């Protein structure tokens, strides 16, 4: 097995974490937690298995735990603040801010599927394995998530919980 | 309306480029006729692009050292685990096949040895067939010195090898099969000497017979076959001798020779 297998997954893990959580420090904390859990559960790993699915599955479960955990400082959504990259042009940035805000308001189960599909470009069957749900559930969550996102963006989202990174 | 049956799943698979080209074309035809579906698909495509615009920059960020170090540690452990796992599986399959195991050669084999080694089932050192295959590969291509003592001094060869092995050994006669004896040599086995006889047919194809007295006690075995790279090996245990016949000839051909060798050794 490739001796850099997990290191090579780090950029994608960080990207997924950022999309789930929004804030950079919180996202890297999630990656750290994911790696620590992978370390402690290394006995569950079956060589030849899908390492990416294993890691993303761990991260997903940790995130769900975090989201469900009662928090003292605000709503239970994991994505209160999304940092929008500044490199886009102004109108594009507005759209991206809207998208980030809408994403943050999606139910977690829908945003997880949508991100794995659209951002990580995983195959539907791999997502079913990663999230440990039937493929029909993957498709229905994807459909609901996409429609919900579309409706939110058709209306006018409230971008007050956005912070533009400069 | 399109006459094609297009489901919601089709639209998503289209957006995610998961459709074969033919189905893709059908969906495109459908979208051309269904503006509501086309609007949805455009929105979904825009989401995809937007998510990449938002989060792909993360891929280019430097990775915090703490994460990198932790990942490297897990990789090291996973690698060790993977190697052990493969070694264990190999070991199990060999044992299941009823083969006396020694080594698989290479680091993996040594690892398997070091870590999981059911002492009762393993003969120490290198297995007979592997020993034979390596010896065959090393000496049979040698044009000038394939053997230590040539067939023209067969008596000396027999006396010497018998003395060194501590039991009478004699090369079977395979002339009826078209193989003439070239000679033989002494080789280091796992704990002492083993003997190798070399034969050659009219086409110059060589086969070698390894005779070992280092076999595990426990009785005779049937013919067994092993392939080590280009070398095919039939080997068996008969009494206190282990025999391994190696050649770069097809398996069925070698099997006939092996049967004959076995017969010769039995009737001697």
Short mmCIF file of N, CA, C and O in Angstrom, two decimals, chain A residues 14 17-18 21-33 83 163, chain B residues 61 64 67:
data_model
loop_
_atom_site.label_atom_id
_atom_site.label_comp_id
_atom_site.label_asym_id
_atom_site.label_seq_id
_atom_site.Cartn_x
_atom_site.Cartn_y
_atom_site.Cartn_z
N UNK A 14 -9.32 18.43 3.93
CA UNK A 14 -9.42 19.81 4.41
C UNK A 14 -10.48 20.58 3.65
O UNK A 14 -11.21 21.39 4.20
N UNK A 17 -13.85 19.43 4.86
CA UNK A 17 -14.08 19.98 6.20
C UNK A 17 -14.44 21.46 6.12
O UNK A 17 -15.34 21.93 6.81
N UNK A 18 -13.73 22.19 5.27
CA UNK A 18 -14.01 23.62 5.14
C UNK A 18 -15.43 23.85 4.63
O UNK A 18 -16.13 24.75 5.10
N UNK A 21 -17.82 22.97 7.57
CA UNK A 21 -17.75 23.76 8.80
C UNK A 21 -17.66 25.25 8.50
O UNK A 21 -18.17 26.07 9.26
N UNK A 22 -17.01 25.59 7.41
CA UNK A 22 -16.90 26.99 7.05
C UNK A 22 -15.60 27.62 7.52
O UNK A 22 -14.74 27.94 6.72
N UNK A 23 -15.49 27.74 8.80
CA UNK A 23 -14.34 28.43 9.40
C UNK A 23 -13.07 27.59 9.27
O UNK A 23 -13.08 26.38 9.53
N UNK A 24 -11.95 28.24 8.95
CA UNK A 24 -10.72 27.50 8.68
C UNK A 24 -10.19 26.75 9.91
O UNK A 24 -9.88 25.56 9.83
N UNK A 25 -10.15 27.43 11.03
CA UNK A 25 -9.59 26.77 12.23
C UNK A 25 -10.48 25.60 12.66
O UNK A 25 -10.00 24.52 12.99
N UNK A 26 -11.79 25.83 12.62
CA UNK A 26 -12.71 24.76 13.02
C UNK A 26 -12.61 23.59 12.05
O UNK A 26 -12.69 22.42 12.46
N UNK A 27 -12.40 23.91 10.77
CA UNK A 27 -12.29 22.85 9.76
C UNK A 27 -11.04 22.02 10.01
O UNK A 27 -11.08 20.78 9.95
N UNK A 28 -9.93 22.69 10.29
CA UNK A 28 -8.70 21.92 10.54
C UNK A 28 -8.80 21.14 11.84
O UNK A 28 -8.20 20.06 11.97
N UNK A 29 -9.55 21.67 12.80
CA UNK A 29 -9.80 20.89 14.02
C UNK A 29 -10.54 19.60 13.67
O UNK A 29 -10.26 18.53 14.22
N UNK A 30 -11.49 19.73 12.75
CA UNK A 30 -12.26 18.55 12.34
C UNK A 30 -11.35 17.54 11.64
O UNK A 30 -11.48 16.32 11.87
N UNK A 31 -10.43 18.05 10.81
CA UNK A 31 -9.48 17.15 10.15
C UNK A 31 -8.61 16.45 11.20
O UNK A 31 -8.39 15.24 11.15
N UNK A 32 -8.16 17.24 12.16
CA UNK A 32 -7.33 16.68 13.24
C UNK A 32 -8.08 15.58 13.98
O UNK A 32 -7.56 14.49 14.23
N UNK A 33 -9.34 15.88 14.33
CA UNK A 33 -10.16 14.87 15.03
C UNK A 33 -10.32 13.62 14.18
O UNK A 33 -10.31 12.50 14.69
N UNK A 83 -16.01 31.51 4.83
CA UNK A 83 -15.05 32.45 4.28
C UNK A 83 -15.10 32.35 2.76
O UNK A 83 -14.91 31.29 2.20
N UNK A 163 -18.80 36.33 6.20
CA UNK A 163 -17.68 37.23 6.42
C UNK A 163 -16.77 37.09 5.22
O UNK A 163 -16.30 35.99 4.90
N UNK B 61 -3.77 25.41 -0.32
CA UNK B 61 -3.21 25.97 0.91
C UNK B 61 -2.12 25.06 1.47
O UNK B 61 -2.19 23.84 1.31
N UNK B 64 -1.20 22.37 7.46
CA UNK B 64 -0.57 22.55 8.78
C UNK B 64 0.31 21.35 9.13
O UNK B 64 -0.07 20.20 8.89
N UNK B 67 -1.09 18.37 11.11
CA UNK B 67 -1.90 17.41 10.36
C UNK B 67 -1.02 16.49 9.52
O UNK B 67 -1.26 15.28 9.43
#
